[in-house]
Amino acid sequence: MGTIQLANVLASGYRGSIYPVHPLEDRVADMQTYRSARDIPHTVDTAILTLPTKVVPEALEDLVPAGIKGRS
């Protein structure tokens, strides 16, 4: 599901920066990934989560220290 959402964002012509997060993969859609939101070395405005339900709480906990305020 996450790959499909990423493909849709890319296909829509979005020109902003995208920082995929994946705990196991180094690259997704030929883009560098980060192990957690905390590892992204840039300011992020919004996070779109596409995750199994059981890992959502942990992912949400990573957004606050990473400074990400917008979540969908």
PDB file of N, CA and C in Angstrom:
ATOM      1  N   MET A   1       0.804  -1.199   0.000  1.00  0.00           N
ATOM      2  CA  MET A   1       0.000   0.000   0.000  1.00  0.00           C
ATOM      3  C   MET A   1       0.847   1.263   0.000  1.00  0.00           C
ATOM      4  N   GLY A   2       1.919   1.267   0.785  1.00  0.00           N
ATOM      5  CA  GLY A   2       2.768   2.448   0.835  1.00  0.00           C
ATOM      6  C   GLY A   2       3.400   2.757  -0.507  1.00  0.00           C
ATOM      7  N   THR A   3       3.793   1.707  -1.218  1.00  0.00           N
ATOM      8  CA  THR A   3       4.397   1.900  -2.542  1.00  0.00           C
ATOM      9  C   THR A   3       3.384   2.501  -3.506  1.00  0.00           C
ATOM     10  N   ILE A   4       2.143   2.074  -3.409  1.00  0.00           N
ATOM     11  CA  ILE A   4       1.091   2.608  -4.276  1.00  0.00           C
ATOM     12  C   ILE A   4       0.841   4.075  -3.955  1.00  0.00           C
ATOM     13  N   GLN A   5       0.773   4.412  -2.672  1.00  0.00           N
ATOM     14  CA  GLN A   5       0.571   5.818  -2.309  1.00  0.00           C
ATOM     15  C   GLN A   5       1.741   6.684  -2.769  1.00  0.00           C
ATOM     16  N   LEU A   6       2.957   6.191  -2.604  1.00  0.00           N
ATOM     17  CA  LEU A   6       4.126   6.941  -3.060  1.00  0.00           C
ATOM     18  C   LEU A   6       4.070   7.129  -4.573  1.00  0.00           C
ATOM     19  N   ALA A   7       3.738   6.083  -5.311  1.00  0.00           N
ATOM     20  CA  ALA A   7       3.634   6.179  -6.770  1.00  0.00           C
ATOM     21  C   ALA A   7       2.579   7.208  -7.171  1.00  0.00           C
ATOM     22  N   ASN A   8       1.457   7.242  -6.460  1.00  0.00           N
ATOM     23  CA  ASN A   8       0.404   8.210  -6.767  1.00  0.00           C
ATOM     24  C   ASN A   8       0.867   9.639  -6.513  1.00  0.00           C
ATOM     25  N   VAL A   9       1.591   9.860  -5.426  1.00  0.00           N
ATOM     26  CA  VAL A   9       2.109  11.203  -5.140  1.00  0.00           C
ATOM     27  C   VAL A   9       3.092  11.625  -6.228  1.00  0.00           C
ATOM     28  N   LEU A  10       3.970  10.724  -6.599  1.00  0.00           N
ATOM     29  CA  LEU A  10       4.946  11.031  -7.655  1.00  0.00           C
ATOM     30  C   LEU A  10       4.254  11.279  -8.988  1.00  0.00           C
ATOM     31  N   ALA A  11       3.248  10.467  -9.321  1.00  0.00           N
ATOM     32  CA  ALA A  11       2.530  10.602 -10.596  1.00  0.00           C
ATOM     33  C   ALA A  11       1.694  11.876 -10.645  1.00  0.00           C
ATOM     34  N   SER A  12       1.328  12.391  -9.478  1.00  0.00           N
ATOM     35  CA  SER A  12       0.495  13.602  -9.443  1.00  0.00           C
ATOM     36  C   SER A  12       1.276  14.854  -9.812  1.00  0.00           C
ATOM     37  N   GLY A  13       2.597  14.722  -9.886  1.00  0.00           N
ATOM     38  CA  GLY A  13       3.423  15.875 -10.231  1.00  0.00           C
ATOM     39  C   GLY A  13       3.897  16.661  -9.021  1.00  0.00           C
ATOM     40  N   TYR A  14       3.711  16.110  -7.837  1.00  0.00           N
ATOM     41  CA  TYR A  14       4.164  16.796  -6.623  1.00  0.00           C
ATOM     42  C   TYR A  14       5.642  17.125  -6.761  1.00  0.00           C
ATOM     43  N   ARG A  15       6.003  18.371  -6.482  1.00  0.00           N
ATOM     44  CA  ARG A  15       7.383  18.819  -6.682  1.00  0.00           C
ATOM     45  C   ARG A  15       8.146  19.042  -5.375  1.00  0.00           C
ATOM     46  N   GLY A  16       7.498  18.801  -4.251  1.00  0.00           N
ATOM     47  CA  GLY A  16       8.172  18.978  -2.964  1.00  0.00           C
ATOM     48  C   GLY A  16       9.084  17.806  -2.654  1.00  0.00           C
ATOM     49  N   SER A  17       9.759  17.896  -1.549  1.00  0.00           N
ATOM     50  CA  SER A  17      10.653  16.824  -1.122  1.00  0.00           C
ATOM     51  C   SER A  17       9.846  15.688  -0.501  1.00  0.00           C
ATOM     52  N   ILE A  18      10.288  14.473  -0.756  1.00  0.00           N
ATOM     53  CA  ILE A  18       9.651  13.275  -0.211  1.00  0.00           C
ATOM     54  C   ILE A  18      10.743  12.463   0.458  1.00  0.00           C
ATOM     55  N   TYR A  19      10.484  12.033   1.691  1.00  0.00           N
ATOM     56  CA  TYR A  19      11.447  11.255   2.459  1.00  0.00           C
ATOM     57  C   TYR A  19      10.798   9.939   2.895  1.00  0.00           C
ATOM     58  N   PRO A  20      10.900   8.897   2.077  1.00  0.00           N
ATOM     59  CA  PRO A  20      10.291   7.617   2.474  1.00  0.00           C
ATOM     60  C   PRO A  20      10.980   7.038   3.708  1.00  0.00           C
ATOM     61  N   VAL A  21      10.183   6.444   4.570  1.00  0.00           N
ATOM     62  CA  VAL A  21      10.698   5.770   5.768  1.00  0.00           C
ATOM     63  C   VAL A  21      10.364   4.294   5.643  1.00  0.00           C
ATOM     64  N   HIS A  22      11.372   3.459   5.814  1.00  0.00           N
ATOM     65  CA  HIS A  22      11.174   2.004   5.769  1.00  0.00           C
ATOM     66  C   HIS A  22      12.206   1.372   6.693  1.00  0.00           C
ATOM     67  N   PRO A  23      11.776   0.513   7.601  1.00  0.00           N
ATOM     68  CA  PRO A  23      12.718  -0.045   8.571  1.00  0.00           C
ATOM     69  C   PRO A  23      13.706  -1.056   8.005  1.00  0.00           C
ATOM     70  N   LEU A  24      13.428  -1.583   6.814  1.00  0.00           N
ATOM     71  CA  LEU A  24      14.296  -2.628   6.264  1.00  0.00           C
ATOM     72  C   LEU A  24      14.942  -2.286   4.932  1.00  0.00           C
ATOM     73  N   GLU A  25      14.272  -1.527   4.112  1.00  0.00           N
ATOM     74  CA  GLU A  25      14.765  -1.235   2.759  1.00  0.00           C
ATOM     75  C   GLU A  25      15.618   0.033   2.741  1.00  0.00           C
ATOM     76  N   ASP A  26      16.703   0.018   1.950  1.00  0.00           N
ATOM     77  CA  ASP A  26      17.551   1.200   1.794  1.00  0.00           C
ATOM     78  C   ASP A  26      16.996   2.158   0.747  1.00  0.00           C
ATOM     79  N   ARG A  27      16.238   1.599  -0.218  1.00  0.00           N
ATOM     80  CA  ARG A  27      15.683   2.411  -1.296  1.00  0.00           C
ATOM     81  C   ARG A  27      14.265   1.923  -1.606  1.00  0.00           C
ATOM     82  N   VAL A  28      13.404   2.867  -1.930  1.00  0.00           N
ATOM     83  CA  VAL A  28      12.052   2.576  -2.386  1.00  0.00           C
ATOM     84  C   VAL A  28      11.772   3.511  -3.551  1.00  0.00           C
ATOM     85  N   ALA A  29      11.280   2.969  -4.665  1.00  0.00           N
ATOM     86  CA  ALA A  29      11.002   3.777  -5.863  1.00  0.00           C
ATOM     87  C   ALA A  29      12.228   4.604  -6.248  1.00  0.00           C
ATOM     88  N   ASP A  30      13.389   3.989  -6.133  1.00  0.00           N
ATOM     89  CA  ASP A  30      14.671   4.621  -6.445  1.00  0.00           C
ATOM     90  C   ASP A  30      14.939   5.869  -5.598  1.00  0.00           C
ATOM     91  N   MET A  31      14.363   5.891  -4.395  1.00  0.00           N
ATOM     92  CA  MET A  31      14.590   6.991  -3.469  1.00  0.00           C
ATOM     93  C   MET A  31      15.225   6.444  -2.200  1.00  0.00           C
ATOM     94  N   GLN A  32      16.163   7.207  -1.628  1.00  0.00           N
ATOM     95  CA  GLN A  32      16.774   6.819  -0.355  1.00  0.00           C
ATOM     96  C   GLN A  32      15.683   6.768   0.706  1.00  0.00           C
ATOM     97  N   THR A  33      15.736   5.769   1.567  1.00  0.00           N
ATOM     98  CA  THR A  33      14.786   5.695   2.676  1.00  0.00           C
ATOM     99  C   THR A  33      15.508   5.982   3.993  1.00  0.00           C
ATOM    100  N   TYR A  34      14.707   6.229   5.012  1.00  0.00           N
ATOM    101  CA  TYR A  34      15.206   6.455   6.360  1.00  0.00           C
ATOM    102  C   TYR A  34      14.592   5.406   7.259  1.00  0.00           C
ATOM    103  N   ARG A  35      15.311   4.955   8.253  1.00  0.00           N
ATOM    104  CA  ARG A  35      14.830   3.892   9.150  1.00  0.00           C
ATOM    105  C   ARG A  35      13.672   4.367  10.017  1.00  0.00           C
ATOM    106  N   SER A  36      13.648   5.651  10.357  1.00  0.00           N
ATOM    107  CA  SER A  36      12.570   6.215  11.169  1.00  0.00           C
ATOM    108  C   SER A  36      12.457   7.693  10.826  1.00  0.00           C
ATOM    109  N   ALA A  37      11.336   8.294  11.205  1.00  0.00           N
ATOM    110  CA  ALA A  37      11.154   9.731  10.962  1.00  0.00           C
ATOM    111  C   ALA A  37      12.228  10.538  11.682  1.00  0.00           C
ATOM    112  N   ARG A  38      12.712  10.023  12.786  1.00  0.00           N
ATOM    113  CA  ARG A  38      13.770  10.717  13.546  1.00  0.00           C
ATOM    114  C   ARG A  38      15.071  10.828  12.760  1.00  0.00           C
ATOM    115  N   ASP A  39      15.254   9.962  11.771  1.00  0.00           N
ATOM    116  CA  ASP A  39      16.499   9.938  10.999  1.00  0.00           C
ATOM    117  C   ASP A  39      16.503  10.900   9.814  1.00  0.00           C
ATOM    118  N   ILE A  40      15.376  11.507   9.516  1.00  0.00           N
ATOM    119  CA  ILE A  40      15.298  12.427   8.376  1.00  0.00           C
ATOM    120  C   ILE A  40      16.016  13.720   8.757  1.00  0.00           C
ATOM    121  N   PRO A  41      17.058  14.111   8.005  1.00  0.00           N
ATOM    122  CA  PRO A  41      17.867  15.281   8.387  1.00  0.00           C
ATOM    123  C   PRO A  41      17.307  16.617   7.881  1.00  0.00           C
ATOM    124  N   HIS A  42      16.028  16.658   7.590  1.00  0.00           N
ATOM    125  CA  HIS A  42      15.395  17.866   7.064  1.00  0.00           C
ATOM    126  C   HIS A  42      14.099  18.130   7.830  1.00  0.00           C
ATOM    127  N   THR A  43      13.578  19.335   7.714  1.00  0.00           N
ATOM    128  CA  THR A  43      12.293  19.657   8.299  1.00  0.00           C
ATOM    129  C   THR A  43      11.201  19.036   7.435  1.00  0.00           C
ATOM    130  N   VAL A  44      10.259  18.375   8.071  1.00  0.00           N
ATOM    131  CA  VAL A  44       9.169  17.713   7.360  1.00  0.00           C
ATOM    132  C   VAL A  44       7.854  18.351   7.801  1.00  0.00           C
ATOM    133  N   ASP A  45       7.009  18.708   6.834  1.00  0.00           N
ATOM    134  CA  ASP A  45       5.734  19.356   7.132  1.00  0.00           C
ATOM    135  C   ASP A  45       4.630  18.356   7.457  1.00  0.00           C
ATOM    136  N   THR A  46       4.565  17.282   6.694  1.00  0.00           N
ATOM    137  CA  THR A  46       3.443  16.353   6.798  1.00  0.00           C
ATOM    138  C   THR A  46       3.931  14.926   6.631  1.00  0.00           C
ATOM    139  N   ALA A  47       3.333  14.026   7.397  1.00  0.00           N
ATOM    140  CA  ALA A  47       3.640  12.598   7.265  1.00  0.00           C
ATOM    141  C   ALA A  47       2.378  11.866   6.834  1.00  0.00           C
ATOM    142  N   ILE A  48       2.522  10.983   5.883  1.00  0.00           N
ATOM    143  CA  ILE A  48       1.436  10.104   5.459  1.00  0.00           C
ATOM    144  C   ILE A  48       1.844   8.699   5.874  1.00  0.00           C
ATOM    145  N   LEU A  49       1.067   8.097   6.746  1.00  0.00           N
ATOM    146  CA  LEU A  49       1.398   6.774   7.270  1.00  0.00           C
ATOM    147  C   LEU A  49       0.599   5.698   6.548  1.00  0.00           C
ATOM    148  N   THR A  50       1.293   4.703   6.046  1.00  0.00           N
ATOM    149  CA  THR A  50       0.673   3.528   5.461  1.00  0.00           C
ATOM    150  C   THR A  50       1.375   2.339   6.094  1.00  0.00           C
ATOM    151  N   LEU A  51       0.790   1.846   7.183  1.00  0.00           N
ATOM    152  CA  LEU A  51       1.463   0.851   8.019  1.00  0.00           C
ATOM    153  C   LEU A  51       0.484  -0.196   8.527  1.00  0.00           C
ATOM    154  N   PRO A  52       1.016  -1.349   8.915  1.00  0.00           N
ATOM    155  CA  PRO A  52       0.176  -2.304   9.637  1.00  0.00           C
ATOM    156  C   PRO A  52      -0.244  -1.669  10.967  1.00  0.00           C
ATOM    157  N   THR A  53      -1.468  -1.924  11.375  1.00  0.00           N
ATOM    158  CA  THR A  53      -2.035  -1.318  12.581  1.00  0.00           C
ATOM    159  C   THR A  53      -1.133  -1.474  13.801  1.00  0.00           C
ATOM    160  N   LYS A  54      -0.497  -2.613  13.933  1.00  0.00           N
ATOM    161  CA  LYS A  54       0.288  -2.871  15.149  1.00  0.00           C
ATOM    162  C   LYS A  54       1.510  -1.968  15.301  1.00  0.00           C
ATOM    163  N   VAL A  55       2.000  -1.363  14.233  1.00  0.00           N
ATOM    164  CA  VAL A  55       3.182  -0.492  14.347  1.00  0.00           C
ATOM    165  C   VAL A  55       2.848   0.998  14.303  1.00  0.00           C
ATOM    166  N   VAL A  56       1.574   1.340  14.138  1.00  0.00           N
ATOM    167  CA  VAL A  56       1.186   2.754  14.078  1.00  0.00           C
ATOM    168  C   VAL A  56       1.565   3.513  15.349  1.00  0.00           C
ATOM    169  N   PRO A  57       1.290   3.005  16.565  1.00  0.00           N
ATOM    170  CA  PRO A  57       1.661   3.774  17.767  1.00  0.00           C
ATOM    171  C   PRO A  57       3.149   4.124  17.816  1.00  0.00           C
ATOM    172  N   GLU A  58       4.002   3.180  17.483  1.00  0.00           N
ATOM    173  CA  GLU A  58       5.451   3.446  17.487  1.00  0.00           C
ATOM    174  C   GLU A  58       5.806   4.507  16.448  1.00  0.00           C
ATOM    175  N   ALA A  59       5.217   4.403  15.255  1.00  0.00           N
ATOM    176  CA  ALA A  59       5.499   5.384  14.206  1.00  0.00           C
ATOM    177  C   ALA A  59       5.038   6.773  14.620  1.00  0.00           C
ATOM    178  N   LEU A  60       3.869   6.866  15.254  1.00  0.00           N
ATOM    179  CA  LEU A  60       3.378   8.168  15.711  1.00  0.00           C
ATOM    180  C   LEU A  60       4.306   8.763  16.763  1.00  0.00           C
ATOM    181  N   GLU A  61       4.847   7.928  17.626  1.00  0.00           N
ATOM    182  CA  GLU A  61       5.779   8.401  18.649  1.00  0.00           C
ATOM    183  C   GLU A  61       7.048   8.986  18.022  1.00  0.00           C
ATOM    184  N   ASP A  62       7.449   8.499  16.859  1.00  0.00           N
ATOM    185  CA  ASP A  62       8.630   9.021  16.169  1.00  0.00           C
ATOM    186  C   ASP A  62       8.376  10.385  15.535  1.00  0.00           C
ATOM    187  N   LEU A  63       7.124  10.707  15.247  1.00  0.00           N
ATOM    188  CA  LEU A  63       6.829  11.962  14.556  1.00  0.00           C
ATOM    189  C   LEU A  63       7.048  13.186  15.448  1.00  0.00           C
ATOM    190  N   VAL A  64       6.737  13.085  16.716  1.00  0.00           N
ATOM    191  CA  VAL A  64       6.855  14.240  17.617  1.00  0.00           C
ATOM    192  C   VAL A  64       8.306  14.698  17.756  1.00  0.00           C
ATOM    193  N   PRO A  65       9.257  13.797  18.139  1.00  0.00           N
ATOM    194  CA  PRO A  65      10.645  14.251  18.259  1.00  0.00           C
ATOM    195  C   PRO A  65      11.248  14.676  16.917  1.00  0.00           C
ATOM    196  N   ALA A  66      10.680  14.170  15.822  1.00  0.00           N
ATOM    197  CA  ALA A  66      11.190  14.549  14.499  1.00  0.00           C
ATOM    198  C   ALA A  66      10.670  15.931  14.089  1.00  0.00           C
ATOM    199  N   GLY A  67       9.738  16.481  14.878  1.00  0.00           N
ATOM    200  CA  GLY A  67       9.214  17.816  14.587  1.00  0.00           C
ATOM    201  C   GLY A  67       8.119  17.834  13.545  1.00  0.00           C
ATOM    202  N   ILE A  68       7.544  16.690  13.229  1.00  0.00           N
ATOM    203  CA  ILE A  68       6.496  16.608  12.213  1.00  0.00           C
ATOM    204  C   ILE A  68       5.155  16.849  12.899  1.00  0.00           C
ATOM    205  N   LYS A  69       4.489  17.921  12.494  1.00  0.00           N
ATOM    206  CA  LYS A  69       3.238  18.290  13.132  1.00  0.00           C
ATOM    207  C   LYS A  69       2.021  17.838  12.337  1.00  0.00           C
ATOM    208  N   GLY A  70       2.103  17.854  11.011  1.00  0.00           N
ATOM    209  CA  GLY A  70       0.978  17.440  10.173  1.00  0.00           C
ATOM    210  C   GLY A  70       1.027  15.962   9.914  1.00  0.00           C
ATOM    211  N   ARG A  71      -0.074  15.274  10.218  1.00  0.00           N
ATOM    212  CA  ARG A  71      -0.128  13.820  10.017  1.00  0.00           C
ATOM    213  C   ARG A  71      -1.444  13.491   9.335  1.00  0.00           C
ATOM    214  N   SER A  72      -1.407  12.568   8.371  1.00  0.00           N
ATOM    215  CA  SER A  72      -2.662  12.117   7.760  1.00  0.00           C
ATOM    216  C   SER A  72      -2.666  10.623   7.615  1.00  0.00           C
TER     217      SER A  72
END
